Tab-separated table of C-alpha atoms in Angstrom:
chain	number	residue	atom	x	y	z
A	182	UNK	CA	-50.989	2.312	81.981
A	183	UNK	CA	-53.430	0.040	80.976
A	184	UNK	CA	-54.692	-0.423	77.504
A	185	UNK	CA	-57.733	-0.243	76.396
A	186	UNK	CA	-59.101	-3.904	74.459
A	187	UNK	CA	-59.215	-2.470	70.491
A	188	UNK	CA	-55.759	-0.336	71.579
A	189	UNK	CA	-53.953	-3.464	72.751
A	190	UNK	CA	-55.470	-5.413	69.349
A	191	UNK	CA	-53.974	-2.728	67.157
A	192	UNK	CA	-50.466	-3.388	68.744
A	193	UNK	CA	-50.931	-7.027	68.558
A	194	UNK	CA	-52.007	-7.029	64.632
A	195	UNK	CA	-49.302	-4.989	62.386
A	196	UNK	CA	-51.154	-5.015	59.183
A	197	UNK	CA	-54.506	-6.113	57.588
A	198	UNK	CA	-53.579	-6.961	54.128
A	199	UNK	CA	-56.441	-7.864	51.102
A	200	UNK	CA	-55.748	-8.878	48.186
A	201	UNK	CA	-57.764	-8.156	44.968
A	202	UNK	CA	-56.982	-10.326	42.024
A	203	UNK	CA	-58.492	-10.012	38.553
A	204	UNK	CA	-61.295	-12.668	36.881
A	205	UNK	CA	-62.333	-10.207	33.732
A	206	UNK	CA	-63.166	-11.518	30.785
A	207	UNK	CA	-59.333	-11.003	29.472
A	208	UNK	CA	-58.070	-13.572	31.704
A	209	UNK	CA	-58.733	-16.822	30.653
A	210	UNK	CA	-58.709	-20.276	32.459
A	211	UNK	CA	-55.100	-21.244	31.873
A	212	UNK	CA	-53.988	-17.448	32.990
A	213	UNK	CA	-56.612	-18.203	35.693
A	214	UNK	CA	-55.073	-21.531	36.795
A	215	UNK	CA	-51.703	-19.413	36.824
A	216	UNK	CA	-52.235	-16.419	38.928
A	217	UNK	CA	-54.406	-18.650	41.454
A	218	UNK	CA	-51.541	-21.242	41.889
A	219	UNK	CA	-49.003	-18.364	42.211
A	220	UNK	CA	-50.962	-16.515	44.731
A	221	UNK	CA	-50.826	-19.929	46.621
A	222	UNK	CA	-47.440	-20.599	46.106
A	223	UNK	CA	-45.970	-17.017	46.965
A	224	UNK	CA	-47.957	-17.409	49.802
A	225	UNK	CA	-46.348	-20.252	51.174
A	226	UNK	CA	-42.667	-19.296	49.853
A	227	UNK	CA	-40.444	-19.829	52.296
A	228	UNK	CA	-39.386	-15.911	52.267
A	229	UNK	CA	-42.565	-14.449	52.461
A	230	UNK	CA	-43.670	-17.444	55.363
A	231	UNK	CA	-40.217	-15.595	56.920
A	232	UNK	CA	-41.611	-11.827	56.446
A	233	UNK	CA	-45.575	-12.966	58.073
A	234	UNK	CA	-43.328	-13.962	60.990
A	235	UNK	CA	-40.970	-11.343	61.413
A	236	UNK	CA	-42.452	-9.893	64.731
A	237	UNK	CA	-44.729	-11.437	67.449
A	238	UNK	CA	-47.352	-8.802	65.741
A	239	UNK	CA	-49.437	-11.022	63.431
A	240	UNK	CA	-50.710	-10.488	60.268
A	241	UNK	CA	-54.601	-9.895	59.375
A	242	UNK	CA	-54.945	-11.323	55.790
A	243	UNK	CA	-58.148	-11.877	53.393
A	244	UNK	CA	-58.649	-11.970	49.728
A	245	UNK	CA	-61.284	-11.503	46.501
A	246	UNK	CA	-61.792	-11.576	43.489
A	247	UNK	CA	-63.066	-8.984	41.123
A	248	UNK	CA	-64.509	-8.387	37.651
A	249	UNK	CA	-67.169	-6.286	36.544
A	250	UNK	CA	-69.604	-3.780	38.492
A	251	UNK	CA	-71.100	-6.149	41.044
A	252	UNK	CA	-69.163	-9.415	40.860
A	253	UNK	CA	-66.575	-9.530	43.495
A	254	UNK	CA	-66.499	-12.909	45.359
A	255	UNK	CA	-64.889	-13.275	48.683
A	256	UNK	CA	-61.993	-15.972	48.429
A	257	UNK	CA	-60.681	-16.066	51.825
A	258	UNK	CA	-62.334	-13.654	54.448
A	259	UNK	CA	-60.099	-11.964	57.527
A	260	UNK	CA	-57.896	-14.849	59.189
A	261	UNK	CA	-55.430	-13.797	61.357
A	262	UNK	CA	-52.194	-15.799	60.481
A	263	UNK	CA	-50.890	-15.791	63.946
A	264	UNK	CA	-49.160	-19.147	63.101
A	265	UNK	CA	-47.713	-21.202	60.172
A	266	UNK	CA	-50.436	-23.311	60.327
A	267	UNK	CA	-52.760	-20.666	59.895
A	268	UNK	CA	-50.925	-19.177	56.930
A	269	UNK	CA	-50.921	-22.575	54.611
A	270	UNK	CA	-54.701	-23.146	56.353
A	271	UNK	CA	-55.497	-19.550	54.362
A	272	UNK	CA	-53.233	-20.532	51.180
A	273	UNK	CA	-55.417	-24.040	51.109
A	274	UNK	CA	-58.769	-21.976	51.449
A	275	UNK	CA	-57.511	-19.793	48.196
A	276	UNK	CA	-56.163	-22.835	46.415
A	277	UNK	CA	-59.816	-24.306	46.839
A	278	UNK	CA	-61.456	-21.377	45.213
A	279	UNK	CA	-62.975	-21.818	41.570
A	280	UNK	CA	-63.681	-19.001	39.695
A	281	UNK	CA	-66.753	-17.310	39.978
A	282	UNK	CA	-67.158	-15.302	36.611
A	283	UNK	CA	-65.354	-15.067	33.491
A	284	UNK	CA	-67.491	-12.822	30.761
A	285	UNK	CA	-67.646	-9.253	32.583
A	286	UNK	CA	-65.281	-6.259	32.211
A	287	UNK	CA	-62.779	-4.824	34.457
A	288	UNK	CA	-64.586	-2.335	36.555
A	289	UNK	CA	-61.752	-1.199	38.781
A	290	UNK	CA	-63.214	1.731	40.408
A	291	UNK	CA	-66.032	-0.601	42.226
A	292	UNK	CA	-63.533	-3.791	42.767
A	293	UNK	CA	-61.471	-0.821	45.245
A	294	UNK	CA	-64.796	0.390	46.561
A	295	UNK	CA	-65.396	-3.252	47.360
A	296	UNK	CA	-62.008	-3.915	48.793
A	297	UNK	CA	-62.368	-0.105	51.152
A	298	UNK	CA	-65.463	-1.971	52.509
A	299	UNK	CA	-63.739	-5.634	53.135
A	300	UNK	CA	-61.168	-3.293	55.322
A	301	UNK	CA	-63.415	-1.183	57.187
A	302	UNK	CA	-64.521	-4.661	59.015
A	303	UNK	CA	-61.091	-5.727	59.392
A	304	UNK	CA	-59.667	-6.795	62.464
A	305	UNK	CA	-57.878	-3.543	64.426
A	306	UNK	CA	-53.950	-3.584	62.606
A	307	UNK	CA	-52.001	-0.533	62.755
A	308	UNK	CA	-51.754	-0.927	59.108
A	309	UNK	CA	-53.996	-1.194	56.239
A	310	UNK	CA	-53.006	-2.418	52.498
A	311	UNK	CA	-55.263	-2.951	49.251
A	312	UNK	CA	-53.367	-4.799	46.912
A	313	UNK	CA	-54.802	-4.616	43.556
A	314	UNK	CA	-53.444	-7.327	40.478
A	315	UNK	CA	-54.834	-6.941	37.178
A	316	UNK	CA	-54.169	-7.405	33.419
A	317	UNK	CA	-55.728	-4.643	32.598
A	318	UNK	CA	-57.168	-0.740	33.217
A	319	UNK	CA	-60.682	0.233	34.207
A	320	UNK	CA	-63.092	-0.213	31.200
A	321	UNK	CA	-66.632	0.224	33.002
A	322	UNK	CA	-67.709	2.066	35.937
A	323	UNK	CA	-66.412	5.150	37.698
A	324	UNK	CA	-62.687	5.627	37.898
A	325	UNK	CA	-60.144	4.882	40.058
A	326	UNK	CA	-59.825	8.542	41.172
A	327	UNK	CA	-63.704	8.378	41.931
A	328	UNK	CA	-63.403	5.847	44.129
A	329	UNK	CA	-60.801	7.340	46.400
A	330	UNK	CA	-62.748	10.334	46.663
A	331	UNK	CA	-66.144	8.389	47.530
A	332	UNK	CA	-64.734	5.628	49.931
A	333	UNK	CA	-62.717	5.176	52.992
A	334	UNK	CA	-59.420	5.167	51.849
A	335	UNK	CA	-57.878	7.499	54.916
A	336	UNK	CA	-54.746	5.480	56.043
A	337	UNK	CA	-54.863	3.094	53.464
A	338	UNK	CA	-52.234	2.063	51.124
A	339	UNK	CA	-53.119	0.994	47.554
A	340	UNK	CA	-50.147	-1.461	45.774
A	341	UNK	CA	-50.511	-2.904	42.396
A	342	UNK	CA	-49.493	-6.226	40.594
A	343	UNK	CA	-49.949	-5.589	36.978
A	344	UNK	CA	-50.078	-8.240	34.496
A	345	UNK	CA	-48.150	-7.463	31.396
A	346	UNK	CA	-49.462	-9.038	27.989
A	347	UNK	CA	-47.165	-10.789	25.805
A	348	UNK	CA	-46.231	-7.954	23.703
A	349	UNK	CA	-44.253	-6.691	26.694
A	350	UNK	CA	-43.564	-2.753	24.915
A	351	UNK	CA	-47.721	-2.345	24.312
A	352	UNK	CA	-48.759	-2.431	27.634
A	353	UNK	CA	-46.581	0.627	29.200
A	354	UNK	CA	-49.407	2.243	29.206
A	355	UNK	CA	-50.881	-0.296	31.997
A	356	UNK	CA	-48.097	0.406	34.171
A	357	UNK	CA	-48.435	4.320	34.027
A	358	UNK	CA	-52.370	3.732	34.457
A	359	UNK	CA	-51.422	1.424	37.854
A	360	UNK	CA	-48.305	4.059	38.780
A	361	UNK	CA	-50.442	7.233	38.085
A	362	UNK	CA	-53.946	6.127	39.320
A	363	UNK	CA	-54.302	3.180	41.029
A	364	UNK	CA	-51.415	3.166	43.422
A	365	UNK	CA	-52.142	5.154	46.233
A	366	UNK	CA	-50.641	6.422	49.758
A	367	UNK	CA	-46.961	6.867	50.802
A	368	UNK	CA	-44.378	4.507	50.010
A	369	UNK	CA	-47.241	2.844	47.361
A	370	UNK	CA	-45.693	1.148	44.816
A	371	UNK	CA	-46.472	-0.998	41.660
A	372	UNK	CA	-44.806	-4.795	40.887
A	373	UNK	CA	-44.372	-6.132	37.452
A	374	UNK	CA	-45.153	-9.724	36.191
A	375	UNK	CA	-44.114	-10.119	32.803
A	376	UNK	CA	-47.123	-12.247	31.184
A	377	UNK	CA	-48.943	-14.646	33.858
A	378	UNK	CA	-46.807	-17.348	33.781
A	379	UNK	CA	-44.151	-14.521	35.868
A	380	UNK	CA	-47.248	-14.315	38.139
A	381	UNK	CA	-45.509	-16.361	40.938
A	382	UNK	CA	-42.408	-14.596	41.081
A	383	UNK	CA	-43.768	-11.262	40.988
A	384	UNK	CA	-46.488	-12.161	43.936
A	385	UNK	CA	-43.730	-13.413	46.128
A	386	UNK	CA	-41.702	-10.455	45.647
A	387	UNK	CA	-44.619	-8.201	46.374
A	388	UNK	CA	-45.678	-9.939	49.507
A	389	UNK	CA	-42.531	-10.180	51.048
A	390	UNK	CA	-42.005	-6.118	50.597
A	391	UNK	CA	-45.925	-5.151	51.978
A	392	UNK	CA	-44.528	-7.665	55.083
A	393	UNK	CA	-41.740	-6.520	55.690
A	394	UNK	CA	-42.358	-4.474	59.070
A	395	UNK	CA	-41.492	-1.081	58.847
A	396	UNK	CA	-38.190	0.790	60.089
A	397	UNK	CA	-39.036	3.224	63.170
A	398	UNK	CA	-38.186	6.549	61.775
A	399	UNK	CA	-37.696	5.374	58.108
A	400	UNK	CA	-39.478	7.351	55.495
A	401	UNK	CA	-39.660	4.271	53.017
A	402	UNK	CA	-42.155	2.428	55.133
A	403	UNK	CA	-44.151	0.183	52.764
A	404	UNK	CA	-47.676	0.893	54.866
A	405	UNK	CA	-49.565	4.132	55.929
A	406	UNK	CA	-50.636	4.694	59.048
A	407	UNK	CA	-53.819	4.268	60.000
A	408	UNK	CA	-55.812	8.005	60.196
């Protein structure tokens, strides 16, 4: 049986993954310079270079960054990573980036409306995955919760990479806020980095679990099926 063209795509790609990383006013430049050198670096770790390659199905990847209501920039848009050259060709593109804002607040609720919208012109992948990092929770515009019920989220999974502060104990409440209403779909889950400097560490983790293909017939697949 033949398949038809976006059919045989959707078995080629396994999963379109976006990441969303956070440029609100309560990051500053050094935390900046941080999380956008470990984004690039957990990128190109050797274990997560390992998990893009772990089938012949490639990997649909693009990222942005997000602040307030209507300033999300586009840092790398969808490149398939169908080879290690493409892969450290993306990681260059992000390590390129500058920052485009610095002074707005963290409107979460539009940065996932944005990132629904960045996947509904993704390449065909039997997966989809938001990844949301922040430092902090939603402080202007509509909630998390509003979003999900106003944009396509239907076979998307939501992760999250919070940002602890430096009083580690003050900001549980962050975590619950990612756990309880940002994370989203089955198998979601939430990574920790403890202050920016764990940024790296916790980005490499993360990446190399939302790779990781999925077990046929296991119920902790890290992805949702597309609806």
């Amino acid at each position: 049986m033949l398949l038809s063209a976006p059919a045989a795509l959707a078995q080629n790609c396994r999963l379109a993954l976006v990441l969303a990383m956070d440029v609100s006013s309560s990051v500053d430049a050094a935390e900046d310079t941080l999380q956008r050198g470990g984004l690039v670096a957990a990128l190109t770790a050797p274990e997560v270079q390992a998990a893009f390659f772990a089938t012949d199905q490639y990997v649909a990847l693009a990222a942005f960054e997000w602040s307030g209501r209507y300033n999300q920039e586009i840092l790398l848009d969808w490149t398939l990573i169908d080879s290690p050259a493409k892969l450290l060709g993306a990681a260059q593109t992000i390590a390129n980036s500058t920052r485009s804002h610095n002074d707005f607040p963290t409107a979460m609720g539009y940065a996932l409306g944005y990132g629904a919208g960045m996947l509904e012109r993704a390449p065909s992948c039997l997966y989809q995955t938001l990844d949301m990092a922040g430092d902090g929770q939603n402080n202007e515009g509509f909630s998390p919760a509003q979003a999900y019920a106003a944009f396509p989220f239907d076979g998307v999974t939501v992760n999250g990479l919070v940002v602890n502060g430096a009083d580690f104990e003050a900001e549980t409440g962050l975590i619950a806020f990612y756990k309880g209403q940002v994370m989203r779909g089955p198998a979601a889950f939430v990574e920790i980095a403890q202050g920016f400097e764990d940024y790296e560490r916790a980005m490499r983790r993360k990446l190399e679990r939302e790779l990781t293909p999925p077990v046929i017939g296991s119920t902790s697949s890290p992805h949702s099926p597309r609806g």
